[in-house]
mmCIF file with all atom_site columns, C-alpha atoms and ligand atoms in Angstrom:
data_model
loop_
_atom_site.group_PDB
_atom_site.id
_atom_site.type_symbol
_atom_site.label_atom_id
_atom_site.label_alt_id
_atom_site.label_comp_id
_atom_site.label_asym_id
_atom_site.label_entity_id
_atom_site.label_seq_id
_atom_site.pdbx_PDB_ins_code
_atom_site.Cartn_x
_atom_site.Cartn_y
_atom_site.Cartn_z
_atom_site.occupancy
_atom_site.B_iso_or_equiv
_atom_site.pdbx_formal_charge
_atom_site.auth_seq_id
_atom_site.auth_comp_id
_atom_site.auth_asym_id
_atom_site.auth_atom_id
_atom_site.pdbx_PDB_model_num
ATOM   1   C  CA  . MET V 1 1   ? -58.537 34.529 139.797 1.00 65.00 ? 1   MET V CA  1
ATOM   2   C  CA  . ASN V 1 2   ? -55.961 32.704 141.801 1.00 68.00 ? 2   ASN V CA  1
ATOM   3   C  CA  . ILE V 1 3   ? -56.279 32.852 145.532 1.00 84.00 ? 3   ILE V CA  1
ATOM   4   C  CA  . ASN V 1 4   ? -52.911 33.344 147.246 1.00 88.00 ? 4   ASN V CA  1
ATOM   5   C  CA  . LYS V 1 5   ? -51.340 35.406 144.515 1.00 86.00 ? 5   LYS V CA  1
ATOM   6   C  CA  . GLU V 1 6   ? -50.711 38.938 143.282 1.00 95.00 ? 6   GLU V CA  1
ATOM   7   C  CA  . THR V 1 7   ? -52.187 40.628 140.239 1.00 97.00 ? 7   THR V CA  1
ATOM   8   C  CA  . VAL V 1 8   ? -51.127 43.960 138.764 1.00 97.00 ? 8   VAL V CA  1
ATOM   9   C  CA  . THR V 1 9   ? -53.869 46.057 137.158 1.00 98.00 ? 9   THR V CA  1
ATOM   10  C  CA  . SER V 1 10  ? -53.439 49.134 134.973 1.00 98.00 ? 10  SER V CA  1
ATOM   11  C  CA  . SER V 1 11  ? -56.951 50.580 134.949 1.00 98.00 ? 11  SER V CA  1
ATOM   12  C  CA  . GLU V 1 12  ? -60.175 50.826 136.906 1.00 98.00 ? 12  GLU V CA  1
ATOM   13  C  CA  . ARG V 1 13  ? -61.701 48.337 134.488 1.00 98.00 ? 13  ARG V CA  1
ATOM   14  C  CA  . GLU V 1 14  ? -58.999 45.740 135.165 1.00 98.00 ? 14  GLU V CA  1
ATOM   15  C  CA  . THR V 1 15  ? -59.509 46.086 138.917 1.00 98.00 ? 15  THR V CA  1
ATOM   16  C  CA  . GLU V 1 16  ? -63.259 45.536 138.431 1.00 98.00 ? 16  GLU V CA  1
ATOM   17  C  CA  . ASN V 1 17  ? -62.450 42.418 136.421 1.00 98.00 ? 17  ASN V CA  1
ATOM   18  C  CA  . CYS V 1 18  ? -60.228 41.184 139.213 1.00 97.00 ? 18  CYS V CA  1
ATOM   19  C  CA  . GLY V 1 19  ? -63.155 41.583 141.637 1.00 98.00 ? 19  GLY V CA  1
ATOM   20  C  CA  . ALA V 1 20  ? -65.460 39.731 139.246 1.00 98.00 ? 20  ALA V CA  1
ATOM   21  C  CA  . LEU V 1 21  ? -63.020 36.812 138.975 1.00 97.00 ? 21  LEU V CA  1
ATOM   22  C  CA  . LEU V 1 22  ? -62.803 36.475 142.751 1.00 97.00 ? 22  LEU V CA  1
ATOM   23  C  CA  . ALA V 1 23  ? -66.609 36.527 143.011 1.00 98.00 ? 23  ALA V CA  1
ATOM   24  C  CA  . GLN V 1 24  ? -66.824 33.753 140.451 1.00 97.00 ? 24  GLN V CA  1
ATOM   25  C  CA  . ARG V 1 25  ? -64.345 31.632 142.414 1.00 96.00 ? 25  ARG V CA  1
ATOM   26  C  CA  . ILE V 1 26  ? -66.318 32.134 145.617 1.00 97.00 ? 26  ILE V CA  1
ATOM   27  C  CA  . ALA V 1 27  ? -69.599 31.376 143.859 1.00 97.00 ? 27  ALA V CA  1
ATOM   28  C  CA  . GLU V 1 28  ? -68.259 28.157 142.383 1.00 96.00 ? 28  GLU V CA  1
ATOM   29  C  CA  . ASP V 1 29  ? -66.257 26.840 145.321 1.00 96.00 ? 29  ASP V CA  1
ATOM   30  C  CA  . LYS V 1 30  ? -68.338 26.396 148.436 1.00 94.00 ? 30  LYS V CA  1
ATOM   31  C  CA  . THR V 1 31  ? -65.252 25.592 150.524 1.00 95.00 ? 31  THR V CA  1
ATOM   32  C  CA  . LEU V 1 32  ? -64.026 29.200 150.197 1.00 96.00 ? 32  LEU V CA  1
ATOM   33  C  CA  . PRO V 1 33  ? -64.906 31.713 152.930 1.00 97.00 ? 33  PRO V CA  1
ATOM   34  C  CA  . ARG V 1 34  ? -68.009 33.907 152.412 1.00 97.00 ? 34  ARG V CA  1
ATOM   35  C  CA  . PHE V 1 35  ? -66.306 36.995 153.853 1.00 98.00 ? 35  PHE V CA  1
ATOM   36  C  CA  . VAL V 1 36  ? -63.953 39.219 151.868 1.00 98.00 ? 36  VAL V CA  1
ATOM   37  C  CA  . ALA V 1 37  ? -61.846 41.679 153.882 1.00 98.00 ? 37  ALA V CA  1
ATOM   38  C  CA  . MET V 1 38  ? -60.520 44.600 151.830 1.00 98.00 ? 38  MET V CA  1
ATOM   39  C  CA  . TYR V 1 39  ? -57.391 46.499 152.874 1.00 98.00 ? 39  TYR V CA  1
ATOM   40  C  CA  . GLY V 1 40  ? -55.842 49.581 151.286 1.00 98.00 ? 40  GLY V CA  1
ATOM   41  C  CA  . ASP V 1 41  ? -55.486 53.347 151.534 1.00 97.00 ? 41  ASP V CA  1
ATOM   42  C  CA  . LEU V 1 42  ? -57.977 56.064 150.631 1.00 97.00 ? 42  LEU V CA  1
ATOM   43  C  CA  . GLY V 1 43  ? -58.845 56.073 146.956 1.00 97.00 ? 43  GLY V CA  1
ATOM   44  C  CA  . VAL V 1 44  ? -56.779 52.999 146.118 1.00 98.00 ? 44  VAL V CA  1
ATOM   45  C  CA  . GLY V 1 45  ? -59.627 51.106 144.424 1.00 98.00 ? 45  GLY V CA  1
ATOM   46  C  CA  . LYS V 1 46  ? -61.545 49.091 147.024 1.00 98.00 ? 46  LYS V CA  1
ATOM   47  C  CA  . THR V 1 47  ? -65.001 50.225 145.883 1.00 98.00 ? 47  THR V CA  1
ATOM   48  C  CA  . THR V 1 48  ? -63.933 49.713 142.273 1.00 98.00 ? 48  THR V CA  1
ATOM   49  C  CA  . PHE V 1 49  ? -62.960 46.097 143.022 1.00 98.00 ? 49  PHE V CA  1
ATOM   50  C  CA  . ILE V 1 50  ? -66.277 45.566 144.839 1.00 98.00 ? 50  ILE V CA  1
ATOM   51  C  CA  . ARG V 1 51  ? -68.200 46.957 141.842 1.00 98.00 ? 51  ARG V CA  1
ATOM   52  C  CA  . GLY V 1 52  ? -66.853 44.088 139.758 1.00 98.00 ? 52  GLY V CA  1
ATOM   53  C  CA  . PHE V 1 53  ? -67.267 41.587 142.592 1.00 98.00 ? 53  PHE V CA  1
ATOM   54  C  CA  . ALA V 1 54  ? -70.920 42.415 143.312 1.00 98.00 ? 54  ALA V CA  1
ATOM   55  C  CA  . GLY V 1 55  ? -71.703 42.616 139.606 1.00 98.00 ? 55  GLY V CA  1
ATOM   56  C  CA  . ILE V 1 56  ? -71.326 38.824 139.319 1.00 98.00 ? 56  ILE V CA  1
ATOM   57  C  CA  . PHE V 1 57  ? -74.216 38.376 141.751 1.00 98.00 ? 57  PHE V CA  1
ATOM   58  C  CA  . SER V 1 58  ? -76.414 41.424 141.341 1.00 97.00 ? 58  SER V CA  1
ATOM   59  C  CA  . PRO V 1 59  ? -77.355 44.069 138.783 1.00 97.00 ? 59  PRO V CA  1
ATOM   60  C  CA  . ALA V 1 60  ? -77.584 46.676 141.584 1.00 96.00 ? 60  ALA V CA  1
ATOM   61  C  CA  . ILE V 1 61  ? -75.475 49.805 141.348 1.00 96.00 ? 61  ILE V CA  1
ATOM   62  C  CA  . VAL V 1 62  ? -72.536 49.667 143.750 1.00 96.00 ? 62  VAL V CA  1
ATOM   63  C  CA  . ARG V 1 63  ? -71.780 52.870 145.614 1.00 94.00 ? 63  ARG V CA  1
ATOM   64  C  CA  . SER V 1 64  ? -69.609 53.475 148.588 1.00 91.00 ? 64  SER V CA  1
ATOM   65  C  CA  . PRO V 1 65  ? -71.705 52.967 151.748 1.00 87.00 ? 65  PRO V CA  1
ATOM   66  C  CA  . THR V 1 66  ? -69.765 55.740 153.475 1.00 75.00 ? 66  THR V CA  1
ATOM   67  C  CA  . PHE V 1 67  ? -72.770 57.226 155.266 1.00 79.00 ? 67  PHE V CA  1
ATOM   68  C  CA  . THR V 1 68  ? -74.959 54.159 155.655 1.00 81.00 ? 68  THR V CA  1
ATOM   69  C  CA  . LEU V 1 69  ? -71.946 51.931 156.534 1.00 94.00 ? 69  LEU V CA  1
ATOM   70  C  CA  . VAL V 1 70  ? -73.573 48.959 154.815 1.00 96.00 ? 70  VAL V CA  1
ATOM   71  C  CA  . ASN V 1 71  ? -75.293 48.495 151.460 1.00 97.00 ? 71  ASN V CA  1
ATOM   72  C  CA  . SER V 1 72  ? -77.171 45.378 150.443 1.00 97.00 ? 72  SER V CA  1
ATOM   73  C  CA  . TYR V 1 73  ? -77.483 44.235 146.867 1.00 98.00 ? 73  TYR V CA  1
ATOM   74  C  CA  . ARG V 1 74  ? -80.168 41.684 146.056 1.00 97.00 ? 74  ARG V CA  1
ATOM   75  C  CA  . CYS V 1 75  ? -78.772 38.790 144.017 1.00 98.00 ? 75  CYS V CA  1
ATOM   76  C  CA  . SER V 1 76  ? -80.350 37.446 140.872 1.00 97.00 ? 76  SER V CA  1
ATOM   77  C  CA  . GLY V 1 77  ? -79.357 35.328 137.920 1.00 94.00 ? 77  GLY V CA  1
ATOM   78  C  CA  . GLU V 1 78  ? -76.865 32.490 137.662 1.00 93.00 ? 78  GLU V CA  1
ATOM   79  C  CA  . TYR V 1 79  ? -75.553 32.683 141.228 1.00 93.00 ? 79  TYR V CA  1
ATOM   80  C  CA  . SER V 1 80  ? -78.694 33.668 143.133 1.00 92.00 ? 80  SER V CA  1
ATOM   81  C  CA  . ASP V 1 81  ? -78.670 30.301 144.922 1.00 95.00 ? 81  ASP V CA  1
ATOM   82  C  CA  . VAL V 1 82  ? -75.198 31.084 146.341 1.00 96.00 ? 82  VAL V CA  1
ATOM   83  C  CA  . SER V 1 83  ? -76.239 34.176 148.282 1.00 97.00 ? 83  SER V CA  1
ATOM   84  C  CA  . LYS V 1 84  ? -79.537 36.036 148.609 1.00 97.00 ? 84  LYS V CA  1
ATOM   85  C  CA  . TYR V 1 85  ? -77.827 39.383 149.134 1.00 98.00 ? 85  TYR V CA  1
ATOM   86  C  CA  . ILE V 1 86  ? -74.320 40.759 148.941 1.00 98.00 ? 86  ILE V CA  1
ATOM   87  C  CA  . TYR V 1 87  ? -73.559 42.933 151.975 1.00 98.00 ? 87  TYR V CA  1
ATOM   88  C  CA  . HIS V 1 88  ? -71.037 45.706 151.319 1.00 98.00 ? 88  HIS V CA  1
ATOM   89  C  CA  . PHE V 1 89  ? -69.586 47.419 154.393 1.00 98.00 ? 89  PHE V CA  1
ATOM   90  C  CA  . ASP V 1 90  ? -67.456 50.515 154.749 1.00 97.00 ? 90  ASP V CA  1
ATOM   91  C  CA  . MET V 1 91  ? -65.707 50.359 158.126 1.00 97.00 ? 91  MET V CA  1
ATOM   92  C  CA  . TYR V 1 92  ? -63.974 53.737 157.771 1.00 95.00 ? 92  TYR V CA  1
ATOM   93  C  CA  . ARG V 1 93  ? -66.165 55.360 160.435 1.00 94.00 ? 93  ARG V CA  1
ATOM   94  C  CA  . ILE V 1 94  ? -66.386 52.406 162.799 1.00 95.00 ? 94  ILE V CA  1
ATOM   95  C  CA  . GLN V 1 95  ? -64.861 53.410 166.119 1.00 95.00 ? 95  GLN V CA  1
ATOM   96  C  CA  . SER V 1 96  ? -65.799 50.576 168.434 1.00 96.00 ? 96  SER V CA  1
ATOM   97  C  CA  . GLU V 1 97  ? -67.449 47.216 168.587 1.00 97.00 ? 97  GLU V CA  1
ATOM   98  C  CA  . ASP V 1 98  ? -70.639 49.000 169.701 1.00 97.00 ? 98  ASP V CA  1
ATOM   99  C  CA  . ASP V 1 99  ? -70.761 50.623 166.273 1.00 96.00 ? 99  ASP V CA  1
ATOM   100 C  CA  . LEU V 1 100 ? -70.508 47.173 164.703 1.00 97.00 ? 100 LEU V CA  1
ATOM   101 C  CA  . TYR V 1 101 ? -73.399 45.924 166.831 1.00 97.00 ? 101 TYR V CA  1
ATOM   102 C  CA  . SER V 1 102 ? -75.499 48.947 165.963 1.00 94.00 ? 102 SER V CA  1
ATOM   103 C  CA  . ILE V 1 103 ? -75.149 48.331 162.215 1.00 95.00 ? 103 ILE V CA  1
ATOM   104 C  CA  . GLY V 1 104 ? -75.984 44.656 162.759 1.00 96.00 ? 104 GLY V CA  1
ATOM   105 C  CA  . TYR V 1 105 ? -72.586 43.474 161.564 1.00 98.00 ? 105 TYR V CA  1
ATOM   106 C  CA  . TYR V 1 106 ? -72.657 40.128 163.390 1.00 98.00 ? 106 TYR V CA  1
ATOM   107 C  CA  . ASP V 1 107 ? -76.168 39.392 162.145 1.00 98.00 ? 107 ASP V CA  1
ATOM   108 C  CA  . TYR V 1 108 ? -74.963 39.931 158.589 1.00 98.00 ? 108 TYR V CA  1
ATOM   109 C  CA  . LEU V 1 109 ? -72.039 37.562 159.242 1.00 97.00 ? 109 LEU V CA  1
ATOM   110 C  CA  . ASP V 1 110 ? -74.448 34.920 160.545 1.00 97.00 ? 110 ASP V CA  1
ATOM   111 C  CA  . SER V 1 111 ? -76.791 35.330 157.579 1.00 97.00 ? 111 SER V CA  1
ATOM   112 C  CA  . GLY V 1 112 ? -74.619 33.035 155.451 1.00 95.00 ? 112 GLY V CA  1
ATOM   113 C  CA  . CYS V 1 113 ? -74.678 35.638 152.672 1.00 98.00 ? 113 CYS V CA  1
ATOM   114 C  CA  . VAL V 1 114 ? -71.510 36.830 150.974 1.00 98.00 ? 114 VAL V CA  1
ATOM   115 C  CA  . CYS V 1 115 ? -70.074 39.881 152.789 1.00 98.00 ? 115 CYS V CA  1
ATOM   116 C  CA  . ILE V 1 116 ? -67.343 42.232 151.550 1.00 98.00 ? 116 ILE V CA  1
ATOM   117 C  CA  . ALA V 1 117 ? -65.937 45.028 153.692 1.00 98.00 ? 117 ALA V CA  1
ATOM   118 C  CA  . GLU V 1 118 ? -63.735 48.071 153.039 1.00 98.00 ? 118 GLU V CA  1
ATOM   119 C  CA  . TRP V 1 119 ? -61.250 49.302 155.673 1.00 97.00 ? 119 TRP V CA  1
ATOM   120 C  CA  . CYS V 1 120 ? -60.778 46.015 157.532 1.00 98.00 ? 120 CYS V CA  1
ATOM   121 C  CA  . GLU V 1 121 ? -57.631 47.520 159.073 1.00 98.00 ? 121 GLU V CA  1
ATOM   122 C  CA  . LEU V 1 122 ? -60.091 49.096 161.520 1.00 97.00 ? 122 LEU V CA  1
ATOM   123 C  CA  . ILE V 1 123 ? -61.999 45.959 162.526 1.00 98.00 ? 123 ILE V CA  1
ATOM   124 C  CA  . GLU V 1 124 ? -59.380 43.227 162.643 1.00 97.00 ? 124 GLU V CA  1
ATOM   125 C  CA  . TYR V 1 125 ? -60.671 42.131 166.064 1.00 98.00 ? 125 TYR V CA  1
ATOM   126 C  CA  . ALA V 1 126 ? -64.078 41.450 164.517 1.00 98.00 ? 126 ALA V CA  1
ATOM   127 C  CA  . LEU V 1 127 ? -63.112 39.479 161.415 1.00 98.00 ? 127 LEU V CA  1
ATOM   128 C  CA  . PRO V 1 128 ? -64.501 35.967 161.120 1.00 98.00 ? 128 PRO V CA  1
ATOM   129 C  CA  . GLN V 1 129 ? -62.158 33.042 161.634 1.00 97.00 ? 129 GLN V CA  1
ATOM   130 C  CA  . ASN V 1 130 ? -61.920 32.314 157.910 1.00 97.00 ? 130 ASN V CA  1
ATOM   131 C  CA  . TYR V 1 131 ? -61.930 35.018 155.272 1.00 98.00 ? 131 TYR V CA  1
ATOM   132 C  CA  . ILE V 1 132 ? -60.441 36.100 151.969 1.00 98.00 ? 132 ILE V CA  1
ATOM   133 C  CA  . LYS V 1 133 ? -58.021 38.981 152.420 1.00 98.00 ? 133 LYS V CA  1
ATOM   134 C  CA  . VAL V 1 134 ? -57.709 41.411 149.498 1.00 98.00 ? 134 VAL V CA  1
ATOM   135 C  CA  . GLU V 1 135 ? -55.061 44.099 149.749 1.00 98.00 ? 135 GLU V CA  1
ATOM   136 C  CA  . ILE V 1 136 ? -54.730 46.833 147.119 1.00 98.00 ? 136 ILE V CA  1
ATOM   137 C  CA  . LEU V 1 137 ? -51.550 48.886 146.878 1.00 98.00 ? 137 LEU V CA  1
ATOM   138 C  CA  . LYS V 1 138 ? -50.475 51.784 144.686 1.00 98.00 ? 138 LYS V CA  1
ATOM   139 C  CA  . THR V 1 139 ? -47.100 51.608 143.003 1.00 94.00 ? 139 THR V CA  1
ATOM   140 C  CA  . THR V 1 140 ? -44.538 54.338 142.670 1.00 92.00 ? 140 THR V CA  1
ATOM   141 C  CA  . GLY V 1 141 ? -44.611 55.648 139.146 1.00 91.00 ? 141 GLY V CA  1
ATOM   142 C  CA  . ASP V 1 142 ? -47.733 54.850 137.122 1.00 95.00 ? 142 ASP V CA  1
ATOM   143 C  CA  . PRO V 1 143 ? -50.744 56.436 138.918 1.00 96.00 ? 143 PRO V CA  1
ATOM   144 C  CA  . ASP V 1 144 ? -53.133 53.931 137.305 1.00 97.00 ? 144 ASP V CA  1
ATOM   145 C  CA  . LYS V 1 145 ? -51.276 50.813 138.411 1.00 98.00 ? 145 LYS V CA  1
ATOM   146 C  CA  . ARG V 1 146 ? -52.385 48.768 141.395 1.00 98.00 ? 146 ARG V CA  1
ATOM   147 C  CA  . ILE V 1 147 ? -51.035 45.615 143.018 1.00 98.00 ? 147 ILE V CA  1
ATOM   148 C  CA  . ILE V 1 148 ? -53.857 43.376 144.239 1.00 98.00 ? 148 ILE V CA  1
ATOM   149 C  CA  . LYS V 1 149 ? -52.957 40.627 146.696 1.00 98.00 ? 149 LYS V CA  1
ATOM   150 C  CA  . VAL V 1 150 ? -55.545 37.951 147.400 1.00 98.00 ? 150 VAL V CA  1
ATOM   151 C  CA  . ASN V 1 151 ? -55.061 35.408 150.193 1.00 97.00 ? 151 ASN V CA  1
ATOM   152 C  CA  . SER V 1 152 ? -57.335 33.017 151.924 1.00 96.00 ? 152 SER V CA  1
ATOM   153 C  CA  . ILE V 1 153 ? -56.913 33.216 155.686 1.00 96.00 ? 153 ILE V CA  1
ATOM   154 C  CA  . MET V 1 154 ? -57.964 30.114 157.584 1.00 94.00 ? 154 MET V CA  1
ATOM   155 C  CA  . GLY V 1 155 ? -57.686 30.984 161.225 1.00 89.00 ? 155 GLY V CA  1
HETATM 156 N  N1  . ATP X 2 .   ? -55.818 50.265 138.392 1.00 96.39 ? 1   ATP X N1  1
HETATM 157 C  C1  . ATP X 2 .   ? -56.796 50.929 139.049 1.00 96.39 ? 1   ATP X C1  1
HETATM 158 N  N2  . ATP X 2 .   ? -57.681 50.235 139.780 1.00 96.39 ? 1   ATP X N2  1
HETATM 159 C  C2  . ATP X 2 .   ? -58.644 50.865 140.499 1.00 96.39 ? 1   ATP X C2  1
HETATM 160 N  N3  . ATP X 2 .   ? -58.836 52.204 140.511 1.00 96.39 ? 1   ATP X N3  1
HETATM 161 C  C3  . ATP X 2 .   ? -57.978 52.947 139.784 1.00 96.39 ? 1   ATP X C3  1
HETATM 162 C  C4  . ATP X 2 .   ? -56.931 52.346 139.027 1.00 96.39 ? 1   ATP X C4  1
HETATM 163 N  N4  . ATP X 2 .   ? -56.256 53.343 138.416 1.00 96.39 ? 1   ATP X N4  1
HETATM 164 C  C5  . ATP X 2 .   ? -56.834 54.488 138.789 1.00 96.39 ? 1   ATP X C5  1
HETATM 165 N  N5  . ATP X 2 .   ? -57.879 54.270 139.599 1.00 96.39 ? 1   ATP X N5  1
HETATM 166 C  C6  . ATP X 2 .   ? -58.719 55.321 140.209 1.00 96.39 ? 1   ATP X C6  1
HETATM 167 O  O1  . ATP X 2 .   ? -58.603 55.235 141.620 1.00 96.39 ? 1   ATP X O1  1
HETATM 168 C  C7  . ATP X 2 .   ? -59.840 55.566 142.223 1.00 96.39 ? 1   ATP X C7  1
HETATM 169 C  C8  . ATP X 2 .   ? -60.324 54.418 143.105 1.00 96.39 ? 1   ATP X C8  1
HETATM 170 O  O2  . ATP X 2 .   ? -61.467 54.833 143.797 1.00 96.39 ? 1   ATP X O2  1
HETATM 171 P  P1  . ATP X 2 .   ? -62.287 53.902 144.781 1.00 96.39 ? 1   ATP X P1  1
HETATM 172 O  O3  . ATP X 2 .   ? -63.476 54.684 145.207 1.00 96.39 ? 1   ATP X O3  1
HETATM 173 O  O4  . ATP X 2 .   ? -62.504 52.584 144.167 1.00 96.39 ? 1   ATP X O4  1
HETATM 174 O  O5  . ATP X 2 .   ? -61.253 53.757 145.989 1.00 96.39 ? 1   ATP X O5  1
HETATM 175 P  P2  . ATP X 2 .   ? -61.508 53.261 147.480 1.00 96.39 ? 1   ATP X P2  1
HETATM 176 O  O6  . ATP X 2 .   ? -60.302 52.488 147.853 1.00 96.39 ? 1   ATP X O6  1
HETATM 177 O  O7  . ATP X 2 .   ? -62.825 52.617 147.599 1.00 96.39 ? 1   ATP X O7  1
HETATM 178 O  O8  . ATP X 2 .   ? -61.519 54.654 148.288 1.00 96.39 ? 1   ATP X O8  1
HETATM 179 P  P3  . ATP X 2 .   ? -62.060 54.956 149.786 1.00 96.39 ? 1   ATP X P3  1
HETATM 180 O  O9  . ATP X 2 .   ? -60.929 54.638 150.705 1.00 96.39 ? 1   ATP X O9  1
HETATM 181 O  O10 . ATP X 2 .   ? -62.347 56.417 149.764 1.00 96.39 ? 1   ATP X O10 1
HETATM 182 O  O11 . ATP X 2 .   ? -63.266 54.113 150.033 1.00 96.39 ? 1   ATP X O11 1
HETATM 183 C  C9  . ATP X 2 .   ? -60.825 55.870 141.092 1.00 96.39 ? 1   ATP X C9  1
HETATM 184 O  O12 . ATP X 2 .   ? -60.848 57.268 140.883 1.00 96.39 ? 1   ATP X O12 1
HETATM 185 C  C10 . ATP X 2 .   ? -60.205 55.146 139.914 1.00 96.39 ? 1   ATP X C10 1
HETATM 186 O  O13 . ATP X 2 .   ? -60.517 55.758 138.669 1.00 96.39 ? 1   ATP X O13 1
HETATM 187 MG MG1 . MG  X 3 .   ? -64.442 52.998 148.895 1.00 96.39 ? 2   MG  X MG1 1
#
């Protein structure tokens, strides 16, 4: 996975692989940010990407944390020294910074664990200074194609 580049995927499986490659980069390069901010419309593939991403660290089943707003996956195996948990947020229902406080968002950020969040369009004011931005876009034409842009943002 190259940071600061675009990848085109043609299936759910390829998008999962893309997530797994980014996770591997983050696990192996301690200079990269520990926060991944996901952008993209409803049903574009954010949770799919995170399934592959979290799978590098944890055998836990990844589901959308739509109601709980945050899921934690306990890490084990090769990269368990990198992060104790992976925290997976869904910001779709976040309406204010109070909501972020009530889910403990800033505590998770301070934990030093790897965090990945869906719907970062809605919490741009609360992103950490440095993060990896992942944007997924549909294309016109093939309904199974996605453009995945990955950039490291050093603020
Ligand atoms: N190339 C692709 N990559 C990812 N998903 C794809 C691709 N092609 C088709 N899909 C389909 O798109 C859907 C993506 O769903 P997913 O739950 O990952 O989206 P999401 O962005 O998390 O949605 P939400 O905004 O509701 O959280 C799945 O039904 C998946 O099968
Ligand atoms: Mg989702």
